[in-house]
mmCIF file with all atom_site columns, C-alpha atoms in Angstrom:
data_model
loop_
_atom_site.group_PDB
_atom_site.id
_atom_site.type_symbol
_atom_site.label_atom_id
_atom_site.label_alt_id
_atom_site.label_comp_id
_atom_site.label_asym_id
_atom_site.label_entity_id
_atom_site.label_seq_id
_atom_site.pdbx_PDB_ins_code
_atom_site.Cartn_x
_atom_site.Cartn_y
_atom_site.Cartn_z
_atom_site.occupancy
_atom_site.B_iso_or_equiv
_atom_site.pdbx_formal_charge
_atom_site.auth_seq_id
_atom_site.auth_comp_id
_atom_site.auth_asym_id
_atom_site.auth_atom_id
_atom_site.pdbx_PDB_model_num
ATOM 1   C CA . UNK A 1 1   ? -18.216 -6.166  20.347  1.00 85.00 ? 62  UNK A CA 1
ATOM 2   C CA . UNK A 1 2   ? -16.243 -8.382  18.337  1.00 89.00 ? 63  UNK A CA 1
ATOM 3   C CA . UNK A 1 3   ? -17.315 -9.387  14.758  1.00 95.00 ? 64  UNK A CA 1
ATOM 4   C CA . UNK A 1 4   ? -16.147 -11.168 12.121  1.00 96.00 ? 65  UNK A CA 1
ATOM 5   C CA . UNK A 1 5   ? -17.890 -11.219 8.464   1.00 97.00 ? 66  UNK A CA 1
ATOM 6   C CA . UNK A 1 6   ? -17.195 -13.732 6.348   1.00 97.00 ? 67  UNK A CA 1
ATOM 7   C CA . UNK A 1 7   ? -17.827 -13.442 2.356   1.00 98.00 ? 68  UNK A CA 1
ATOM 8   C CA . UNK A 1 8   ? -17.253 -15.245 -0.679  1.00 98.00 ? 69  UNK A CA 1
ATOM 9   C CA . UNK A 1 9   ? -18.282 -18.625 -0.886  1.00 97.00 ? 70  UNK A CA 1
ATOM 10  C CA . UNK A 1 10  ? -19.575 -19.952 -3.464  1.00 97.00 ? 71  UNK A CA 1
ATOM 11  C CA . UNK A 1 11  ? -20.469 -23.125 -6.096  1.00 98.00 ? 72  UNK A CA 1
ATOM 12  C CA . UNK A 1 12  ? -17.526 -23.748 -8.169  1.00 98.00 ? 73  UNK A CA 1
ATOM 13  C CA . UNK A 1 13  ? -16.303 -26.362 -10.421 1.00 98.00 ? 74  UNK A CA 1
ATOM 14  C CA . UNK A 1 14  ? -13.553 -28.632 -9.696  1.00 98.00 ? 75  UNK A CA 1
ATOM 15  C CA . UNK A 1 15  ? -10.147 -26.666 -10.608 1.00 98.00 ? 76  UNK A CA 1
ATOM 16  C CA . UNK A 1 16  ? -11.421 -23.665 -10.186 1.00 98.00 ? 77  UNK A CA 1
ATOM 17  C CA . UNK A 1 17  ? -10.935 -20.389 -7.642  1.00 98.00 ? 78  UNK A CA 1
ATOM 18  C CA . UNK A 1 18  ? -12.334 -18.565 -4.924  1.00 98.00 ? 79  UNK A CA 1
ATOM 19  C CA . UNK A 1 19  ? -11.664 -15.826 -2.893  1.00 98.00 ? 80  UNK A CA 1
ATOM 20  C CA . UNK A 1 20  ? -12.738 -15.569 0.333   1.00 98.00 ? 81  UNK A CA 1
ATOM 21  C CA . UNK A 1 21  ? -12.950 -12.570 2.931   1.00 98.00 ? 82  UNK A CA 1
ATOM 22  C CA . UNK A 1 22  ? -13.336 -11.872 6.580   1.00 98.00 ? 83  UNK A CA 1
ATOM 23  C CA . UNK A 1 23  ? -14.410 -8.307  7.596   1.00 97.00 ? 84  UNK A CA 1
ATOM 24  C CA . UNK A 1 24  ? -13.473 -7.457  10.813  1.00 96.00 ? 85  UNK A CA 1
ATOM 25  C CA . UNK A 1 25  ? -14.436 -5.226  13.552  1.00 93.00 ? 86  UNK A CA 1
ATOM 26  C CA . UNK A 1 26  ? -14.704 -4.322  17.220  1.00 87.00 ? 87  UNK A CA 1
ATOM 27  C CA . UNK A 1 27  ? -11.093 -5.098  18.034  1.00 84.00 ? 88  UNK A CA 1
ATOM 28  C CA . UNK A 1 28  ? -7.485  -4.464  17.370  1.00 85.00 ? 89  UNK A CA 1
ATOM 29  C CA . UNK A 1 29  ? -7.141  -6.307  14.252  1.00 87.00 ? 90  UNK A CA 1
ATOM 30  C CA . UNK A 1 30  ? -3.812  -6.019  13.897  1.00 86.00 ? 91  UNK A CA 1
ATOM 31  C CA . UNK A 1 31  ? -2.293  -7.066  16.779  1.00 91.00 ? 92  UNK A CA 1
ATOM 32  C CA . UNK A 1 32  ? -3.446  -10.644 16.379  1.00 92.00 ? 93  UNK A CA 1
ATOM 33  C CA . UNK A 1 33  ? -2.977  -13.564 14.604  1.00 94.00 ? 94  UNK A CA 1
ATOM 34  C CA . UNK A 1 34  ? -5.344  -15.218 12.272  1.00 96.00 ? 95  UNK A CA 1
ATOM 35  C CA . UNK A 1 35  ? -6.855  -18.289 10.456  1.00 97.00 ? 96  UNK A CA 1
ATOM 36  C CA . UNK A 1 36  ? -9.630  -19.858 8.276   1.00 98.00 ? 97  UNK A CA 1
ATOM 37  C CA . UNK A 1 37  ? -10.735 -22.867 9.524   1.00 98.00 ? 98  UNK A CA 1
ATOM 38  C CA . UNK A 1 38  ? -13.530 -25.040 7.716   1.00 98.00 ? 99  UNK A CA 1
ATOM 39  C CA . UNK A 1 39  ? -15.904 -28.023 8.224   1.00 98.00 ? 100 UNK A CA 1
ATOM 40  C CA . UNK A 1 40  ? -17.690 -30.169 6.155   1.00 96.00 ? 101 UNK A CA 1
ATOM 41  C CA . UNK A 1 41  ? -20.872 -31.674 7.167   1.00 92.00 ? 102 UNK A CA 1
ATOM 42  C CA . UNK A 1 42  ? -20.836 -34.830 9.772   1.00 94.00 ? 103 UNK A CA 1
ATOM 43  C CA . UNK A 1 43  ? -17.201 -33.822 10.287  1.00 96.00 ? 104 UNK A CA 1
ATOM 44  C CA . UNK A 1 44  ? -15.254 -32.160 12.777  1.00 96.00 ? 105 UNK A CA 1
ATOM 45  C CA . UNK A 1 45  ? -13.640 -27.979 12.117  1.00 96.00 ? 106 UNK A CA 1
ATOM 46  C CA . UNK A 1 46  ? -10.649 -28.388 10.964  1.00 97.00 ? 107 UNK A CA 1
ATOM 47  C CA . UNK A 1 47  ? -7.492  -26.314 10.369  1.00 97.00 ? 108 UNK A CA 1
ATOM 48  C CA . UNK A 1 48  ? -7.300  -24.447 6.911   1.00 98.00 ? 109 UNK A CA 1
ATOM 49  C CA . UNK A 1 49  ? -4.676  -21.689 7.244   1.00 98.00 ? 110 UNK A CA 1
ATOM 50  C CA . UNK A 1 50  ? -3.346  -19.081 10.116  1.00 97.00 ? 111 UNK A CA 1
ATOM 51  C CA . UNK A 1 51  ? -1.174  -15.660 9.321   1.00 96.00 ? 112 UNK A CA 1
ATOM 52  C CA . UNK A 1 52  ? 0.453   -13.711 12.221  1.00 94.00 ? 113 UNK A CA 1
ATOM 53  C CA . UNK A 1 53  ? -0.064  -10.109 12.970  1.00 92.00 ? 114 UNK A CA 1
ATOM 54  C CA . UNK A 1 54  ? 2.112   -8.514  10.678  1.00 92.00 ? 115 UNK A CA 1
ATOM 55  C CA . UNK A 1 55  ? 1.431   -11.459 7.631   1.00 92.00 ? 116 UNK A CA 1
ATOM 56  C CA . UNK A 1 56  ? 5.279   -12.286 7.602   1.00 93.00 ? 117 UNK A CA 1
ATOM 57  C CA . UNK A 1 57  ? 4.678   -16.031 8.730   1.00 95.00 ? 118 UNK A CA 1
ATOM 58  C CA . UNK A 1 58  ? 1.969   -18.186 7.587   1.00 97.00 ? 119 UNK A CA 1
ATOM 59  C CA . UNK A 1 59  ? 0.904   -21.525 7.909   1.00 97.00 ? 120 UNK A CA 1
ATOM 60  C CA . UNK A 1 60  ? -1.422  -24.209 5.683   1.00 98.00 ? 121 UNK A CA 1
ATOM 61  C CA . UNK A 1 61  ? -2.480  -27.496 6.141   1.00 98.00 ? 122 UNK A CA 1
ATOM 62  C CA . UNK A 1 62  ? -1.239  -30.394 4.000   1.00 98.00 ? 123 UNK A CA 1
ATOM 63  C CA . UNK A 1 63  ? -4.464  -30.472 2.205   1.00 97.00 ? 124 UNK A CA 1
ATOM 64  C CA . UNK A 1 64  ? -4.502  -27.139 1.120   1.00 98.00 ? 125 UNK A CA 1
ATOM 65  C CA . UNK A 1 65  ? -0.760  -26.233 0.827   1.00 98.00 ? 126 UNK A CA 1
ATOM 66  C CA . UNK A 1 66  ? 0.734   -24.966 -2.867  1.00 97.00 ? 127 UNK A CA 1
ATOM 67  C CA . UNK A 1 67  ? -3.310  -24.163 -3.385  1.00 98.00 ? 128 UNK A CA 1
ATOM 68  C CA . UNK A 1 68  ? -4.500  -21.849 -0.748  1.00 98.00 ? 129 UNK A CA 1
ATOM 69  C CA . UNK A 1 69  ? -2.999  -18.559 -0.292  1.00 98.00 ? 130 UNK A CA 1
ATOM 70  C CA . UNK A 1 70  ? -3.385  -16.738 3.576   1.00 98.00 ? 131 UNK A CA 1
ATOM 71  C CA . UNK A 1 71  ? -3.377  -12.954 3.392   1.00 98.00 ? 132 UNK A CA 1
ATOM 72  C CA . UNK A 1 72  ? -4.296  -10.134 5.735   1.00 97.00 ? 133 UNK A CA 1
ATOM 73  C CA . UNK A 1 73  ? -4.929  -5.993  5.142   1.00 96.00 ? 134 UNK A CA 1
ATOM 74  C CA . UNK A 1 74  ? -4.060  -4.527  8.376   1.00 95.00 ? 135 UNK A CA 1
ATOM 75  C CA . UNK A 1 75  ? -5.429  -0.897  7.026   1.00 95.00 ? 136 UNK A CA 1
ATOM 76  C CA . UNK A 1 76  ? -8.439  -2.286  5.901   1.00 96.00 ? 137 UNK A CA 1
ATOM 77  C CA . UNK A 1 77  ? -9.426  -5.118  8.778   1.00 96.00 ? 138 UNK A CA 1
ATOM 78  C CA . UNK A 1 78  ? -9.616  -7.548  6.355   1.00 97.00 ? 139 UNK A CA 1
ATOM 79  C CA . UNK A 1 79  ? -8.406  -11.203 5.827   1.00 97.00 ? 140 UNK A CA 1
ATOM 80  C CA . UNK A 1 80  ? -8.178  -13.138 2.430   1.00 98.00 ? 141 UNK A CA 1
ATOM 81  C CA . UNK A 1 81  ? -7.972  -16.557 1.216   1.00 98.00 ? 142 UNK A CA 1
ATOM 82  C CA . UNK A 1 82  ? -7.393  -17.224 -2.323  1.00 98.00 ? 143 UNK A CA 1
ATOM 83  C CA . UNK A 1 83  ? -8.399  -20.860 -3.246  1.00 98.00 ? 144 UNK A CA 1
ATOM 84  C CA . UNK A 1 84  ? -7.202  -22.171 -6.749  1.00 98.00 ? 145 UNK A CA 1
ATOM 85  C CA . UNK A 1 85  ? -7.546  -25.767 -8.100  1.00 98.00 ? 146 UNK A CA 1
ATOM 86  C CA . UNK A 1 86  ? -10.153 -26.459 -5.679  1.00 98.00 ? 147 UNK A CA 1
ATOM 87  C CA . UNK A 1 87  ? -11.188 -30.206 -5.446  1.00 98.00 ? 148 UNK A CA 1
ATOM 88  C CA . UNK A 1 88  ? -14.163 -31.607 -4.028  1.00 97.00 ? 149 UNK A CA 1
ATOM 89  C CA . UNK A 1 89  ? -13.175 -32.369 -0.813  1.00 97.00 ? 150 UNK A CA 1
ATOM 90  C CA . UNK A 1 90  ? -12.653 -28.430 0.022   1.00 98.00 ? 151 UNK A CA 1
ATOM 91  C CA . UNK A 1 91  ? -16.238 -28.542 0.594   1.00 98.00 ? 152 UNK A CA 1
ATOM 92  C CA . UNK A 1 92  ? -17.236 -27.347 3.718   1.00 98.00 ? 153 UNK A CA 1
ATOM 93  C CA . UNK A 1 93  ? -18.213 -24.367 5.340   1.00 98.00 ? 154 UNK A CA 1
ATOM 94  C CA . UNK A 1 94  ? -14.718 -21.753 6.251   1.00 98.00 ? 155 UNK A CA 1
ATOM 95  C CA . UNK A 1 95  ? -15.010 -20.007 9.460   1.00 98.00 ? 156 UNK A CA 1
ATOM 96  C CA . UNK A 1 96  ? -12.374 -16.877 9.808   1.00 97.00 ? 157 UNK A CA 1
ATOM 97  C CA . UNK A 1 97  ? -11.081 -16.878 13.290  1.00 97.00 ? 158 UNK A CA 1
ATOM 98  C CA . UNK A 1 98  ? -9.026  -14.242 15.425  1.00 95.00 ? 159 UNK A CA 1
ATOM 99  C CA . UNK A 1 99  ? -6.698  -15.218 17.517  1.00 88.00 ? 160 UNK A CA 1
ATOM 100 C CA . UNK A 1 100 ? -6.077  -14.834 21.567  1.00 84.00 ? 161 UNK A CA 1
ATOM 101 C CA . UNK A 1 101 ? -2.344  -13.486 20.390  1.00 82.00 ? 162 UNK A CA 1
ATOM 102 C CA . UNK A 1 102 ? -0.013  -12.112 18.090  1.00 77.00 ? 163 UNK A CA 1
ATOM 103 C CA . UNK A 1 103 ? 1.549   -15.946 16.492  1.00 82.00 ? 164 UNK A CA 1
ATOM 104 C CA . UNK A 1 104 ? 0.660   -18.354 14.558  1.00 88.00 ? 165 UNK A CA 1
ATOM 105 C CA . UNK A 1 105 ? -1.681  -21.612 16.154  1.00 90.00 ? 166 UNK A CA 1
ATOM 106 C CA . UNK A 1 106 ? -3.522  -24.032 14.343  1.00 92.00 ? 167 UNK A CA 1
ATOM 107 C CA . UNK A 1 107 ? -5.250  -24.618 17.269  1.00 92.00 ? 168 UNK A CA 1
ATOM 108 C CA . UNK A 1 108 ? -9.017  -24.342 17.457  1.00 92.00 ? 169 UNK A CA 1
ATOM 109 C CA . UNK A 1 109 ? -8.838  -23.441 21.296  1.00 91.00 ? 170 UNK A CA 1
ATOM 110 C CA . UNK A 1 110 ? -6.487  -20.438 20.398  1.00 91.00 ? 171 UNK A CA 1
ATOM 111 C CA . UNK A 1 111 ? -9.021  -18.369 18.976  1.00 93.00 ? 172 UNK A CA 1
ATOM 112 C CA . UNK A 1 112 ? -11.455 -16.600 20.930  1.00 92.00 ? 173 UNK A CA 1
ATOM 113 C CA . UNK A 1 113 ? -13.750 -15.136 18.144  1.00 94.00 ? 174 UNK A CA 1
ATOM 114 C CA . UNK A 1 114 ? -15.034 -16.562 15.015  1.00 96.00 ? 175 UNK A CA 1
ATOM 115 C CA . UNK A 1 115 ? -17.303 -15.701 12.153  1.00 97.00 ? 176 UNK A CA 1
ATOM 116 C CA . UNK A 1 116 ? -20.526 -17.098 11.306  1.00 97.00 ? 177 UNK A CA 1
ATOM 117 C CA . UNK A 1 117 ? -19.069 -19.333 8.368   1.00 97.00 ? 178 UNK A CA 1
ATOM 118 C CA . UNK A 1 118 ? -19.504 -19.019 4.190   1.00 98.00 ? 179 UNK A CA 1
ATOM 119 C CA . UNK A 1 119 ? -20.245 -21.936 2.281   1.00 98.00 ? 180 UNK A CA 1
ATOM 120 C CA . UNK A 1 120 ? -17.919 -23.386 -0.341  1.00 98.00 ? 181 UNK A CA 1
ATOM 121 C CA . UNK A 1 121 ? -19.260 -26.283 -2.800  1.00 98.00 ? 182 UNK A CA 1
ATOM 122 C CA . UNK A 1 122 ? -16.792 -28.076 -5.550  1.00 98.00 ? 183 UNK A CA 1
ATOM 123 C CA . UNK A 1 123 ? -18.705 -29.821 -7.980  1.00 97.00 ? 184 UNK A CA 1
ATOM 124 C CA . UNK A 1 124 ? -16.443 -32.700 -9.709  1.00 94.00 ? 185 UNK A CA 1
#
């Protein structure tokens, strides 16, 4: 069985950082890609971030790109996302996601298991 364990979240002031972290287990993690994804309430899940297999290609959205950092620890089954100058719009809940193959997708329909969700809140 599949699982992916989210951690992190947290309130934080405007400008400031959080790490975030997806434990995962029951699978392969290495051999596929993955992503954060997050959604704020009333709105629809939206693409954050998504790092291939091996980490050497990584992709951000617009939103989050020069501020979000995508990482991965293949020996430990673990997935990071470093958040700095957070704004607060970033608020929203972030989903880690693994992915049905080995590249990059910012597809929601490309990933076939997902975590339960940590919430992040940037006060202004």
């Amino acid at each position: 069985q599949v699982q992916l364990v989210e951690s992190g979240g947290g309130l934080v002031q405007a400008g400031g950082s959080l790490r975030l972290s997806c434990a995962a287990s029951g699978r392969a993690f290495s051999r596929y890609a993955m992503a954060w994804f997050r959604q704020a309430p009333g709105k629809e899940r939206e693409f954050v971030a998504t790092i291939s297999w091996s980490g050497g290609v990584t992709r951000y959205a617009d939103s989050v790109k020069g501020r979000f950092t995508i990482s991965r620890d293949n020996a430990k089954n673990t997935l990071y996302l470093q958040m700095n100058c957070l704004k607060p719009e970033d608020t929203a809940a972030y989903y880690c996601a693994s992915g049905s193959g080995a590249g990059v997708t910012t597809l929601t329909y490309d990933y076939d298991y997902w975590g339960q969700g940590t919430q992040v809140t940037v006060s202004s």
